[in-house]
Tab-separated table of C-alpha atoms in Angstrom:
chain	number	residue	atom	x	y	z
A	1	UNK	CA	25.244	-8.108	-42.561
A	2	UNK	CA	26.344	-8.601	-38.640
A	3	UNK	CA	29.586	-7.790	-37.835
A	4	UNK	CA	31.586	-10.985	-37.238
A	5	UNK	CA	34.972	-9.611	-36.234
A	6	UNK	CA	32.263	-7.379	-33.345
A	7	UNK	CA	30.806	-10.326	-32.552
A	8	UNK	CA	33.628	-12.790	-31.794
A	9	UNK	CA	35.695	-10.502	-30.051
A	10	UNK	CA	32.244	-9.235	-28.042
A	11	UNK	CA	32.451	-13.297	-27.262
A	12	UNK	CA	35.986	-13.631	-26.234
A	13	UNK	CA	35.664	-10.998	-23.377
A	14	UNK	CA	32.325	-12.345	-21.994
A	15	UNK	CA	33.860	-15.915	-22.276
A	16	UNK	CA	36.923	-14.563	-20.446
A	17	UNK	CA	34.860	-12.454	-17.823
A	18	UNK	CA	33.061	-15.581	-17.016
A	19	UNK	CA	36.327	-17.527	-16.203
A	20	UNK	CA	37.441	-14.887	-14.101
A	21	UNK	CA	34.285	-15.512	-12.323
A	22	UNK	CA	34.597	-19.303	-12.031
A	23	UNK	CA	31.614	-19.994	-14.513
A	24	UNK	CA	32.599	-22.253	-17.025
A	25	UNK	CA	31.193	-20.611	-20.633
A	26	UNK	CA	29.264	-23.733	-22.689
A	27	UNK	CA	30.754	-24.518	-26.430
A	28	UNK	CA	27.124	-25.130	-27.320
A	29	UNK	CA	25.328	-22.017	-25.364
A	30	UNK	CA	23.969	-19.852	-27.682
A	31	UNK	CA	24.620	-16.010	-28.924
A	32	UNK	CA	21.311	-15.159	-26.548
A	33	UNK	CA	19.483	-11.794	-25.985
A	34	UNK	CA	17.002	-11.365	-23.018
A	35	UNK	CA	14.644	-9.039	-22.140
A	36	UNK	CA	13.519	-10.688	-18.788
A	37	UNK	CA	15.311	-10.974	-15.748
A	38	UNK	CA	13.992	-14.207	-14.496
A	39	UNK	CA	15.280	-15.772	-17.692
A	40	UNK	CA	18.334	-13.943	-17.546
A	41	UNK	CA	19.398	-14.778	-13.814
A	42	UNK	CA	18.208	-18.376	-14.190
A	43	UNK	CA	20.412	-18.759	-17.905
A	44	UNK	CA	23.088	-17.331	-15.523
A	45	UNK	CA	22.611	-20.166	-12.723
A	46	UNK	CA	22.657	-22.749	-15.732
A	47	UNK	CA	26.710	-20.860	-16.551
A	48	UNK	CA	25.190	-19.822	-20.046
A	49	UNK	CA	24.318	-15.870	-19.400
A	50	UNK	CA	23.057	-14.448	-21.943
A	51	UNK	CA	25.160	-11.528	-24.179
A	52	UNK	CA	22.834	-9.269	-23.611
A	53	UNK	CA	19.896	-8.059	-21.384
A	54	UNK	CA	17.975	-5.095	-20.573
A	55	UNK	CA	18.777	-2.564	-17.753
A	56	UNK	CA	21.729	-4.585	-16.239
A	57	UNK	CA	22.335	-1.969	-13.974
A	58	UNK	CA	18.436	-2.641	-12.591
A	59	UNK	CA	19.207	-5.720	-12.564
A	60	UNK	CA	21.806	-5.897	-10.200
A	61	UNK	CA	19.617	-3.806	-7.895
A	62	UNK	CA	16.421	-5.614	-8.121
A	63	UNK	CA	17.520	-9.374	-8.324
A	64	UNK	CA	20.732	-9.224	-6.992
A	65	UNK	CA	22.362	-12.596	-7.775
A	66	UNK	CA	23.706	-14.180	-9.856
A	67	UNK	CA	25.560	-11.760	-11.240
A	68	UNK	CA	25.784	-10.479	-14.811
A	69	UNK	CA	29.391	-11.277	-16.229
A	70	UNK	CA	31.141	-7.761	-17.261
A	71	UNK	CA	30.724	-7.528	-20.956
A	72	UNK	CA	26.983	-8.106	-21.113
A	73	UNK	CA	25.290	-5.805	-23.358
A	74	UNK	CA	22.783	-3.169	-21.898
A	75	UNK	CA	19.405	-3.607	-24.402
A	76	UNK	CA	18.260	-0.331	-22.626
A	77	UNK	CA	14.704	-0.278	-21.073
A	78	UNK	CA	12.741	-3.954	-21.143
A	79	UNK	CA	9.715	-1.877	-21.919
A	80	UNK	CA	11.468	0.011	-25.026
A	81	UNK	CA	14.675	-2.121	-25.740
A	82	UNK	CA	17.655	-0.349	-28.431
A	83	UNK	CA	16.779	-2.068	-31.447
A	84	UNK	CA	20.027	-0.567	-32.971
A	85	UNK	CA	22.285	-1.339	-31.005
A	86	UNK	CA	20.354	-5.346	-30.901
A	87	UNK	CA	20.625	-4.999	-35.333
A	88	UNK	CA	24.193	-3.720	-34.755
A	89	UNK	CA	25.277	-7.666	-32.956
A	90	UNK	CA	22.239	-9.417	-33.552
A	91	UNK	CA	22.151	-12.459	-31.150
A	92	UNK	CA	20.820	-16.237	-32.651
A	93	UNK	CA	17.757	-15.480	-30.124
A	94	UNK	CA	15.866	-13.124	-27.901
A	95	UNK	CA	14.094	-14.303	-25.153
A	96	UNK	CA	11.180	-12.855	-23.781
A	97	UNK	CA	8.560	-13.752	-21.211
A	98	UNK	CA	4.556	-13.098	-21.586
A	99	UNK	CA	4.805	-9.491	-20.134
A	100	UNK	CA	6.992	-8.266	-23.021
A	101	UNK	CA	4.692	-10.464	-25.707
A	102	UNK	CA	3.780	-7.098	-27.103
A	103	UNK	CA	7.489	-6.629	-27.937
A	104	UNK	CA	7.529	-9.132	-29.883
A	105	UNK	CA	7.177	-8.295	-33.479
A	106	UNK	CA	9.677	-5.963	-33.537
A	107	UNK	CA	11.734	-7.914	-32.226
A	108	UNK	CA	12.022	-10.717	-34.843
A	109	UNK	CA	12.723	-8.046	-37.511
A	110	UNK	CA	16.541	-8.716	-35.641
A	111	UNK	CA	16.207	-12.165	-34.808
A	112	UNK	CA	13.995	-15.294	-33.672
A	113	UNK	CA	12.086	-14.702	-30.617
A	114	UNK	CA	10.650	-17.211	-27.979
A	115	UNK	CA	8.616	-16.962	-25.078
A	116	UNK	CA	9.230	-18.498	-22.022
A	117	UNK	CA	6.073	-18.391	-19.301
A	118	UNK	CA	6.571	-18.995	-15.367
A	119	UNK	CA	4.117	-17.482	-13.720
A	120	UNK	CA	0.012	-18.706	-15.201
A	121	UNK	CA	-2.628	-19.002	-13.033
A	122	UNK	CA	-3.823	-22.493	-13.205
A	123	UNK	CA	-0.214	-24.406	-12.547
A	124	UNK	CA	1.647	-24.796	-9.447
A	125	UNK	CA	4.596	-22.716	-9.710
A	126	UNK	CA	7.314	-24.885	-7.747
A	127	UNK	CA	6.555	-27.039	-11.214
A	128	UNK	CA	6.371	-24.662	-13.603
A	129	UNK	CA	9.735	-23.107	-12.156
A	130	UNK	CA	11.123	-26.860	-12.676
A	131	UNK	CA	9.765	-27.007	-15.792
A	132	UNK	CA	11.481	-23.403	-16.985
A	133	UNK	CA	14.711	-24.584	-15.781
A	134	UNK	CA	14.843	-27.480	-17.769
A	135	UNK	CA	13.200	-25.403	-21.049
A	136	UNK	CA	16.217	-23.297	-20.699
A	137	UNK	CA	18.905	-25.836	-19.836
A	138	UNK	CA	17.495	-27.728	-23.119
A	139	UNK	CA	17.904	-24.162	-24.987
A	140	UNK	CA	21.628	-23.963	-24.291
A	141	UNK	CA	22.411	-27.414	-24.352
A	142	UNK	CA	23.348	-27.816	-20.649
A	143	UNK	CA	20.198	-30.404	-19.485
A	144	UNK	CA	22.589	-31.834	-17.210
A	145	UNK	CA	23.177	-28.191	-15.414
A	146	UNK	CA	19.205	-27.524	-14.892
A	147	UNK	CA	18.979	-31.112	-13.309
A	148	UNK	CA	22.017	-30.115	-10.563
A	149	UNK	CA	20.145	-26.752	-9.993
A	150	UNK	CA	17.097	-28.288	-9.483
A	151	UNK	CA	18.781	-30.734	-6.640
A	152	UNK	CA	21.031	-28.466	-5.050
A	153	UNK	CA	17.768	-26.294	-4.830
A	154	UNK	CA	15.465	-28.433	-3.175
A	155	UNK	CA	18.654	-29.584	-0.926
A	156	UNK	CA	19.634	-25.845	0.044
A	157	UNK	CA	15.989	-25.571	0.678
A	158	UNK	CA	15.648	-28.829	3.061
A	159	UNK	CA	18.990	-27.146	4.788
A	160	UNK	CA	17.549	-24.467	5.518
A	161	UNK	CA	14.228	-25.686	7.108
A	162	UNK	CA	16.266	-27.456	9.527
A	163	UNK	CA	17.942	-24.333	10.930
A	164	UNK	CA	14.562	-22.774	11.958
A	165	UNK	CA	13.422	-21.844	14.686
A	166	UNK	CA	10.665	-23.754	16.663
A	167	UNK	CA	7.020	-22.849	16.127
A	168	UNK	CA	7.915	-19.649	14.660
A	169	UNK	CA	4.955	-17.290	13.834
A	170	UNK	CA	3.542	-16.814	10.700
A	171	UNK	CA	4.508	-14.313	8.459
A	172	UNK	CA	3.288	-11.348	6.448
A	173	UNK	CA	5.690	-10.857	3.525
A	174	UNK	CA	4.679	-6.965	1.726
A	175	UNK	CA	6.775	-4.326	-0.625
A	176	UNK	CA	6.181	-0.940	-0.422
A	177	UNK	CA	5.197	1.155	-3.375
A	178	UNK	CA	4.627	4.066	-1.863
A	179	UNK	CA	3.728	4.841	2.147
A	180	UNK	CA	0.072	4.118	2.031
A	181	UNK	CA	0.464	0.781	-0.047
A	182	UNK	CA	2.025	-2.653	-0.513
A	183	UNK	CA	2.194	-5.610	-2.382
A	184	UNK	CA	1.620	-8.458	0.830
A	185	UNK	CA	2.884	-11.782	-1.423
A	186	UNK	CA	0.684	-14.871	-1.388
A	187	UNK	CA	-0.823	-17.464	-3.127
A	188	UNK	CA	0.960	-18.389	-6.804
A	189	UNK	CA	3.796	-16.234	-5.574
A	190	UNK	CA	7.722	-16.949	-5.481
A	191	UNK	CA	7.654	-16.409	-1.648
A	192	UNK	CA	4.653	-18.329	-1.306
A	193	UNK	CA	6.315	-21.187	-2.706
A	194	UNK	CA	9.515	-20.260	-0.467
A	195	UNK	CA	7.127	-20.523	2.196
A	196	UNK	CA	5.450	-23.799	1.759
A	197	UNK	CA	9.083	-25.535	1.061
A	198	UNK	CA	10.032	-24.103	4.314
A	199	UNK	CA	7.439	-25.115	6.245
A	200	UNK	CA	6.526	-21.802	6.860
A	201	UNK	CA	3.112	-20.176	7.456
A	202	UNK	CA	1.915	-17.399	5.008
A	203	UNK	CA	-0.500	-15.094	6.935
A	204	UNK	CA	-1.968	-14.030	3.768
A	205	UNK	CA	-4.996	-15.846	2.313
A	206	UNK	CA	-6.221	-13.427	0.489
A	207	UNK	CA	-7.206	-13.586	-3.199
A	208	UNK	CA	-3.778	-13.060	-5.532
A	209	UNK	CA	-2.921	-12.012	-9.224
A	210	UNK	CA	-0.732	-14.314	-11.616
A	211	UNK	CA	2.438	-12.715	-9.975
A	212	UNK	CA	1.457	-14.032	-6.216
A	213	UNK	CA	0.973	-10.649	-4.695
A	214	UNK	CA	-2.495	-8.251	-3.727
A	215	UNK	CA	-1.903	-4.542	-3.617
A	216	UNK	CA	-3.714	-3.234	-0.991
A	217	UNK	CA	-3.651	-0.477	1.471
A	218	UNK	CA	-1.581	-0.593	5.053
A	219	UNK	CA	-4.431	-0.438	6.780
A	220	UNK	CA	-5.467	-4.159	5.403
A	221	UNK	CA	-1.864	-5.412	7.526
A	222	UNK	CA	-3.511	-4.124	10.879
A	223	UNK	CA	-5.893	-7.167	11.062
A	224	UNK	CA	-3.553	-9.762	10.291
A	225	UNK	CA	-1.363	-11.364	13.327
A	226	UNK	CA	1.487	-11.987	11.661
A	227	UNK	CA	5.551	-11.379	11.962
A	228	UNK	CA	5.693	-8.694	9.011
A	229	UNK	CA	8.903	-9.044	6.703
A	230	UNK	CA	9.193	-6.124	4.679
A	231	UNK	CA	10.952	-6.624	0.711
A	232	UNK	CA	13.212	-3.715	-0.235
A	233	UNK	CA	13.713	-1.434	-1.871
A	234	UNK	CA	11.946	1.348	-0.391
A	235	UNK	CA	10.399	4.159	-2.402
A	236	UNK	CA	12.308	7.598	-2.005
A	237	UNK	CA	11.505	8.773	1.143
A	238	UNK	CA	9.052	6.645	2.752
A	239	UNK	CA	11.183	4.739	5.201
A	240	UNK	CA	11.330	8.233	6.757
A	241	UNK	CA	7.735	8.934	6.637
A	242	UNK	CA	6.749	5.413	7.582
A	243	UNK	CA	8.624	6.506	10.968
A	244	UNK	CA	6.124	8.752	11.529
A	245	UNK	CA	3.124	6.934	10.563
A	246	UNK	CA	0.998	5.869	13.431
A	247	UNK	CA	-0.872	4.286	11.175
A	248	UNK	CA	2.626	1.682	10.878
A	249	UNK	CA	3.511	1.813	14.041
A	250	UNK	CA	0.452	0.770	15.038
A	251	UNK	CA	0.877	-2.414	13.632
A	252	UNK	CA	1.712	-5.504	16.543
A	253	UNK	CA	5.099	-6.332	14.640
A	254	UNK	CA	6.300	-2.947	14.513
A	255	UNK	CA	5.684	-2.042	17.905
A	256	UNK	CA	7.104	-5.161	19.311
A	257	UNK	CA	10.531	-4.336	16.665
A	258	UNK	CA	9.760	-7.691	15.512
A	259	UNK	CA	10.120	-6.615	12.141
A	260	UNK	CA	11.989	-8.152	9.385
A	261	UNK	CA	13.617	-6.408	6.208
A	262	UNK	CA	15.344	-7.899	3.504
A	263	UNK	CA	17.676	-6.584	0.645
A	264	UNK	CA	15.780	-6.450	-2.796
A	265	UNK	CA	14.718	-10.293	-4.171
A	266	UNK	CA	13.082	-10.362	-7.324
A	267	UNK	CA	9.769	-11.726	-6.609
A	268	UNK	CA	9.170	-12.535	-10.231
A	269	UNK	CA	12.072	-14.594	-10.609
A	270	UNK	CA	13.131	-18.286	-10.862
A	271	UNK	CA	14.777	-21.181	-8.881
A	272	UNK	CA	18.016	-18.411	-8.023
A	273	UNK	CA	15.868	-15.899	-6.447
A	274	UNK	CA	13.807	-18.310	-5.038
A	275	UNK	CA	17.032	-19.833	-3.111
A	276	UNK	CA	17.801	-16.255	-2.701
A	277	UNK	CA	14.818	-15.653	-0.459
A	278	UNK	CA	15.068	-18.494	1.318
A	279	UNK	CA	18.642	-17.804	2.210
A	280	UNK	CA	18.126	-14.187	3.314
A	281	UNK	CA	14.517	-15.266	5.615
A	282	UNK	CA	15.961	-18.282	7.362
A	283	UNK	CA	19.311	-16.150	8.562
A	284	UNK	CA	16.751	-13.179	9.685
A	285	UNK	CA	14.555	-15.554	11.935
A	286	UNK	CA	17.527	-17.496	12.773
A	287	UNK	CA	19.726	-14.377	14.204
A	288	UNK	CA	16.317	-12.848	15.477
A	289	UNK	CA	14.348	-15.455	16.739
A	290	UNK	CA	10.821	-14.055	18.835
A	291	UNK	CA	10.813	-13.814	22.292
C-alpha cells in the first residue's frame, strides 16, 4: 500500500516550495509524475508542476525555465526511469509523450499512464502547442490558467516583434552535436514557429523530421546566406576546435562576427520555451543589430 503519511508530507513541502516561489499550488492539481520535459515545464507554466520528473538536474540545463519547485522528485533517466522509488510514492498519473510510448507498460504496473503528443507531422504546431496547453490545463483543473498562457503568449510574442530591428536578415538557427555536425531547425520546428510569429525569415527550407530540425554536416551552412544563431550547449570541446576550423570560419556570419549564440532552449518544448526563444533572439538582434 502507498505510504500516506510519505506522501502528504512529500506534498506539504512542494506546496510550500511553490509559495516561496510565488506559484500558487491548485487544490484540484493532481499527485502527477512526468517523464517529459515539455509536459513538465508547460504543467509548471499552468502553477501545477508535477511531483516528480526525470533528470531534474538536466532539466534545468536543457530547458531552463520555468523552474522545477525544490522538492520535486528525481525519476532518474527518462529513458530508464526508478520504478522503485515511482512504487515507493506512486503518483495518481504519469505522463508521458510519444518518444517514451515504449515505457509505457511498465509504467502502469505503478499507476495510470497518458500520452500527450506535440510534435506529428501533419498538424501545424503553433495549434497543436495550443491544443497541449489546454489538454493539460483540463488535466489539472486550471482551464482558466492555459487560456491566460495562451494570451500572454501570443502578446509577449506581438511585443517582441515590435522591438526588431528593420529588415533584418534571415537567419540560420543550428545545434552542434559534435564539430562536423548540426541540427539547422526548420520546418515543424519550435523555432520555426518562433520565427514565423516574429516575422522572421528562416533560411532553412530544407526537408525536416517531426521534431523541426535536419542533421546535416557544416559544410551544408556554407551555401546558405544567412545570420547563423548557434543553440547551446556545446559538446565538450568543440567550441575550442570550432576556433580552429576553417571550415567554420569560413562561413560569411562567422567571419563578419555576426554570429549569434544563445543559452540552452529546449527545442522540443511547449508555449514556455517557445516564449523562451523568442525572448533570448529578439534581445540578441536588438543589442546587436547588423551593420
Amino acid at each position: 500500500m502507498p505510504d500516506i503519511s510519505s506522501r502528504y508530507s512529500r506534498r506539504l513541502k512542494r506546496g510550500l516550495a511553490l509559495l516561496l516561489t510565488g506559484l500558487a499550488l491548485d487544490a484540484s492539481a493532481q499527485d502527477i509524475a512526468s517523464i517529459d520535459w515539455t509536459l513538465a515545464e508547460t504543467l509548471s507554466a499552468l502553477g501545477a508542476p508535477p511531483a516528480a520528473v526525470a533528470q531534474v538536474g538536466d532539466y534545468h540545463s536543457w530547458v531552463g525555465k520555468p523552474h522545477l519547485p525544490e522538492g520535486t522528485s528525481d525519476l532518474g533517466l527518462r529513458t530508464q526511469p526508478n520504478l522503485e522509488q515511482l512504487a515507493q510514492h506512486p503518483p495518481e498519473r504519469i505522463l508521458i509523450s510519444p518518444m517514451f510510448a515504449s515505457l509505457a507498460p511498465r509504467l502502469e504496473r505503478v499507476a495510470p499512464v497518458e500520452t500527450l503528443a506535440l510534435y506529428t507531422p501533419d498538424d501545424d504546431t503553433w495549434t497543436r502547442m495550443l491544443a497541449l496547453t489546454r489538454d493539460l490545463g483540463g488535466l489539472v483543473g486550471r482551464p482558466q490558467a492555459a487560456e491566460t498562457l495562451i494570451a500572454s503568449t501570443a502578446t509577449r510574442l506581438e511585443e517582441l516583434r515590435n522591438r526588431l530591428p528593420r529588415d533584418p536578415s534571415p537567419l540560420l538557427v543550428v545545434q552542434f552535436m559534435d564539430e562536423r555536425h548540426v541540427r539547422v531547425f526548420g520546418g515543424n520546428g519550435l523555432f520555426q514557429v518562433a520565427m514565423d510569429r516574429l516575422g522572421l525569415e528562416n533560411a532553412w527550407q530544407e526537408t525536416t523530421n517531426y521534431w523541426g530540425f535536419s542533421l546535416v554536416g557544416v559544410e551544408a551552412l556554407l551555401e546558405q546566406e544567412a545570420r547563423l544563431v548557434v543553440i547551446e550547449p556545446y559538446p565538450i570541446g568543440v567550441e575550442e576546435r570550432l576556433a580552429n576550423s576553417a571550415l567554420w570560419q569560413h562561413h560569411p556570419s562567422v567571419r563578419e562576427g555576426s554570429v549569434i549564440t544563445l543559452p540552452p532552449v529546449w527545442s522540443f518544448g511547449a508555449l514556455p520555451s517557445l516564449r523562451r526563444f523568442a525572448e533570448l533572439l529578439v534581445d540578441a538582434l536588438a543589442e546587436a543589430p547588423e551593420t
